[in-house]
PDB file of C-alpha atoms in Angstrom:
ATOM      1  CA  MET A   1     -76.775  -3.808-100.280  1.00 75.00           C
ATOM      2  CA  ASP A   2     -73.831  -2.738 -98.179  1.00 87.00           C
ATOM      3  CA  MET A   3     -70.491  -1.792 -99.766  1.00 87.00           C
ATOM      4  CA  LYS A   4     -68.660  -4.820 -98.357  1.00 85.00           C
ATOM      5  CA  ARG A   5     -71.116  -7.252 -99.974  1.00 84.00           C
ATOM      6  CA  LYS A   6     -71.021  -5.278-103.217  1.00 83.00           C
ATOM      7  CA  LYS A   7     -67.216  -5.529-103.309  1.00 82.00           C
ATOM      8  CA  GLU A   8     -67.385  -9.269-102.623  1.00 81.00           C
ATOM      9  CA  LEU A   9     -69.828  -9.826-105.483  1.00 79.00           C
ATOM     10  CA  LEU A  10     -67.742  -7.708-107.834  1.00 79.00           C
ATOM     11  CA  SER A  11     -64.616  -9.649-106.892  1.00 79.00           C
ATOM     12  CA  GLU A  12     -66.396 -12.978-107.448  1.00 73.00           C
ATOM     13  CA  TYR A  13     -67.581 -11.826-110.862  1.00 72.00           C
ATOM     14  CA  ARG A  14     -64.116 -10.663-111.947  1.00 71.00           C
ATOM     15  CA  ASN A  15     -62.472 -13.874-110.747  1.00 72.00           C
ATOM     16  CA  ARG A  16     -65.033 -16.318-112.146  1.00 71.00           C
ATOM     17  CA  ARG A  17     -63.989 -18.927-114.662  1.00 74.00           C
ATOM     18  CA  THR A  18     -65.852 -18.259-117.895  1.00 86.00           C
ATOM     19  CA  GLN A  19     -66.966 -20.855-120.423  1.00 91.00           C
ATOM     20  CA  MET A  20     -65.111 -20.328-123.716  1.00 94.00           C
ATOM     21  CA  GLY A  21     -65.863 -21.919-127.037  1.00 95.00           C
ATOM     22  CA  ILE A  22     -67.803 -21.881-130.282  1.00 97.00           C
ATOM     23  CA  LEU A  23     -71.463 -21.064-130.138  1.00 97.00           C
ATOM     24  CA  SER A  24     -74.030 -21.657-132.831  1.00 97.00           C
ATOM     25  CA  TYR A  25     -77.313 -19.968-133.710  1.00 98.00           C
ATOM     26  CA  ARG A  26     -79.129 -22.231-136.172  1.00 98.00           C
ATOM     27  CA  CYS A  27     -82.418 -21.198-137.743  1.00 98.00           C
ATOM     28  CA  ILE A  28     -84.637 -24.275-137.540  1.00 98.00           C
ATOM     29  CA  ALA A  29     -86.848 -23.279-140.480  1.00 97.00           C
ATOM     30  CA  THR A  30     -84.065 -22.532-142.975  1.00 97.00           C
ATOM     31  CA  GLY A  31     -81.147 -24.541-141.580  1.00 96.00           C
ATOM     32  CA  GLU A  32     -78.879 -21.497-141.766  1.00 97.00           C
ATOM     33  CA  SER A  33     -76.283 -21.411-139.031  1.00 97.00           C
ATOM     34  CA  PHE A  34     -74.168 -18.642-137.590  1.00 98.00           C
ATOM     35  CA  LEU A  35     -71.037 -19.338-135.554  1.00 98.00           C
ATOM     36  CA  GLY A  36     -69.292 -17.218-132.966  1.00 97.00           C
ATOM     37  CA  ALA A  37     -66.002 -17.531-131.088  1.00 96.00           C
ATOM     38  CA  SER A  38     -66.619 -16.534-127.496  1.00 95.00           C
ATOM     39  CA  THR A  39     -64.444 -15.934-124.457  1.00 92.00           C
ATOM     40  CA  ASP A  40     -67.591 -15.770-122.287  1.00 92.00           C
ATOM     41  CA  ILE A  41     -70.372 -17.853-123.791  1.00 95.00           C
ATOM     42  CA  HIS A  42     -73.011 -17.045-121.164  1.00 93.00           C
ATOM     43  CA  ALA A  43     -72.483 -13.278-121.478  1.00 93.00           C
ATOM     44  CA  ASP A  44     -72.322 -13.394-125.284  1.00 96.00           C
ATOM     45  CA  ILE A  45     -75.571 -15.363-125.585  1.00 97.00           C
ATOM     46  CA  ASN A  46     -77.310 -12.845-123.323  1.00 96.00           C
ATOM     47  CA  SER A  47     -75.881  -9.944-125.312  1.00 96.00           C
ATOM     48  CA  LEU A  48     -76.740 -11.477-128.700  1.00 97.00           C
ATOM     49  CA  ASN A  49     -80.297 -12.283-127.664  1.00 97.00           C
ATOM     50  CA  MET A  50     -80.790  -8.734-126.377  1.00 97.00           C
ATOM     51  CA  LYS A  51     -79.399  -7.174-129.559  1.00 97.00           C
ATOM     52  CA  LEU A  52     -81.439  -9.441-131.805  1.00 98.00           C
ATOM     53  CA  THR A  53     -84.647  -8.915-129.826  1.00 97.00           C
ATOM     54  CA  SER A  54     -84.200  -5.148-129.830  1.00 97.00           C
ATOM     55  CA  GLY A  55     -83.450  -5.168-133.577  1.00 96.00           C
ATOM     56  CA  TYR A  56     -79.926  -3.769-133.418  1.00 94.00           C
ATOM     57  CA  HIS A  57     -77.549  -6.533-134.445  1.00 95.00           C
ATOM     58  CA  PRO A  58     -74.910  -5.827-137.140  1.00 95.00           C
ATOM     59  CA  ASN A  59     -75.407  -9.186-138.889  1.00 96.00           C
ATOM     60  CA  ARG A  60     -78.404  -8.283-141.054  1.00 96.00           C
ATOM     61  CA  GLN A  61     -79.093 -11.837-142.249  1.00 97.00           C
ATOM     62  CA  LEU A  62     -79.189 -13.203-138.702  1.00 98.00           C
ATOM     63  CA  LEU A  63     -81.314 -10.262-137.579  1.00 97.00           C
ATOM     64  CA  SER A  64     -83.764 -10.773-140.455  1.00 97.00           C
ATOM     65  CA  LEU A  65     -84.226 -14.446-139.586  1.00 98.00           C
ATOM     66  CA  TRP A  66     -84.625 -13.585-135.902  1.00 98.00           C
ATOM     67  CA  LYS A  67     -87.345 -11.047-136.723  1.00 97.00           C
ATOM     68  CA  GLU A  68     -89.175 -13.583-138.875  1.00 98.00           C
ATOM     69  CA  TYR A  69     -88.887 -16.684-136.650  1.00 98.00           C
ATOM     70  CA  GLY A  70     -88.121 -15.308-133.178  1.00 97.00           C
ATOM     71  CA  LYS A  71     -86.027 -16.879-130.444  1.00 96.00           C
ATOM     72  CA  ASP A  72     -88.069 -20.101-130.541  1.00 97.00           C
ATOM     73  CA  GLY A  73     -87.150 -20.471-134.213  1.00 98.00           C
ATOM     74  CA  PHE A  74     -83.473 -20.901-133.336  1.00 98.00           C
ATOM     75  CA  GLU A  75     -81.421 -23.663-131.840  1.00 98.00           C
ATOM     76  CA  ILE A  76     -78.762 -21.978-129.717  1.00 98.00           C
ATOM     77  CA  SER A  77     -75.935 -24.275-128.704  1.00 97.00           C
ATOM     78  CA  VAL A  78     -72.288 -24.567-127.753  1.00 97.00           C
ATOM     79  CA  ILE A  79     -70.723 -26.780-130.401  1.00 96.00           C
ATOM     80  CA  GLU A  80     -67.330 -26.945-128.748  1.00 96.00           C
ATOM     81  CA  GLU A  81     -66.060 -25.761-125.407  1.00 94.00           C
ATOM     82  CA  LEU A  82     -62.425 -24.737-125.129  1.00 90.00           C
ATOM     83  CA  GLU A  83     -60.619 -26.357-122.234  1.00 86.00           C
ATOM     84  CA  TYR A  84     -58.130 -23.979-120.686  1.00 80.00           C
ATOM     85  CA  LYS A  85     -56.007 -23.692-117.550  1.00 78.00           C
ATOM     86  CA  ASP A  86     -54.900 -20.078-117.273  1.00 67.00           C
ATOM     87  CA  GLY A  87     -57.597 -17.405-117.157  1.00 61.00           C
ATOM     88  CA  GLU A  88     -55.011 -14.681-117.752  1.00 65.00           C
ATOM     89  CA  GLU A  89     -53.912 -15.937-121.173  1.00 80.00           C
ATOM     90  CA  ASP A  90     -55.602 -14.473-124.273  1.00 84.00           C
ATOM     91  CA  TYR A  91     -57.451 -17.230-126.122  1.00 89.00           C
ATOM     92  CA  LYS A  92     -59.041 -15.089-128.849  1.00 91.00           C
ATOM     93  CA  GLU A  93     -56.721 -16.288-131.636  1.00 93.00           C
ATOM     94  CA  LYS A  94     -57.202 -19.920-130.659  1.00 93.00           C
ATOM     95  CA  LEU A  95     -60.983 -19.455-130.619  1.00 94.00           C
ATOM     96  CA  GLU A  96     -60.950 -17.688-133.993  1.00 95.00           C
ATOM     97  CA  ALA A  97     -58.922 -20.547-135.500  1.00 95.00           C
ATOM     98  CA  LEU A  98     -61.361 -23.065-134.034  1.00 96.00           C
ATOM     99  CA  ARG A  99     -64.318 -21.164-135.510  1.00 96.00           C
ATOM    100  CA  GLU A 100     -62.588 -21.090-138.900  1.00 96.00           C
ATOM    101  CA  GLU A 101     -62.256 -24.894-138.739  1.00 96.00           C
ATOM    102  CA  TYR A 102     -66.010 -25.194-138.215  1.00 97.00           C
ATOM    103  CA  LEU A 103     -66.701 -22.721-141.012  1.00 96.00           C
ATOM    104  CA  GLU A 104     -64.538 -24.828-143.350  1.00 96.00           C
ATOM    105  CA  LYS A 105     -66.396 -28.002-142.344  1.00 95.00           C
ATOM    106  CA  ASP A 106     -69.707 -26.349-143.194  1.00 94.00           C
ATOM    107  CA  PRO A 107     -69.221 -23.664-145.854  1.00 90.00           C
ATOM    108  CA  THR A 108     -72.899 -22.665-145.589  1.00 93.00           C
ATOM    109  CA  SER A 109     -72.332 -21.426-142.015  1.00 96.00           C
ATOM    110  CA  LYS A 110     -71.632 -17.756-141.474  1.00 97.00           C
ATOM    111  CA  LYS A 111     -69.974 -15.732-138.727  1.00 96.00           C
ATOM    112  CA  ILE A 112     -72.226 -14.182-136.098  1.00 95.00           C
ATOM    113  CA  TRP A 113     -69.886 -11.211-135.833  1.00 83.00           C
ATOM    114  CA  LYS A 114     -68.207  -9.896-138.937  1.00 61.00           C
TER     115      LYS A 114
END
């Protein structure tokens, strides 16, 4: 790949509009659910799946269930997408507050990331 094309692809990646929101990993067998606030849902799902599959995720309960039931034993979904206009603004606090609302609605749910 030539340098010009590489720079174009890098620029496109940096300027893309990411999907933000609350994602859920629910174990089908046990019904346990784990919620995460994400500023880039696609990237976070890829990262989480890689960490869980390789056995190096900090959430030991989620990791244990993943080892027992595997990826097919989980329902991975976006439970709410955050609509936003400005990609430069920091939405982490808003996403955290939204996740807390979902955790309050279902006190059996846990955070994906501590």
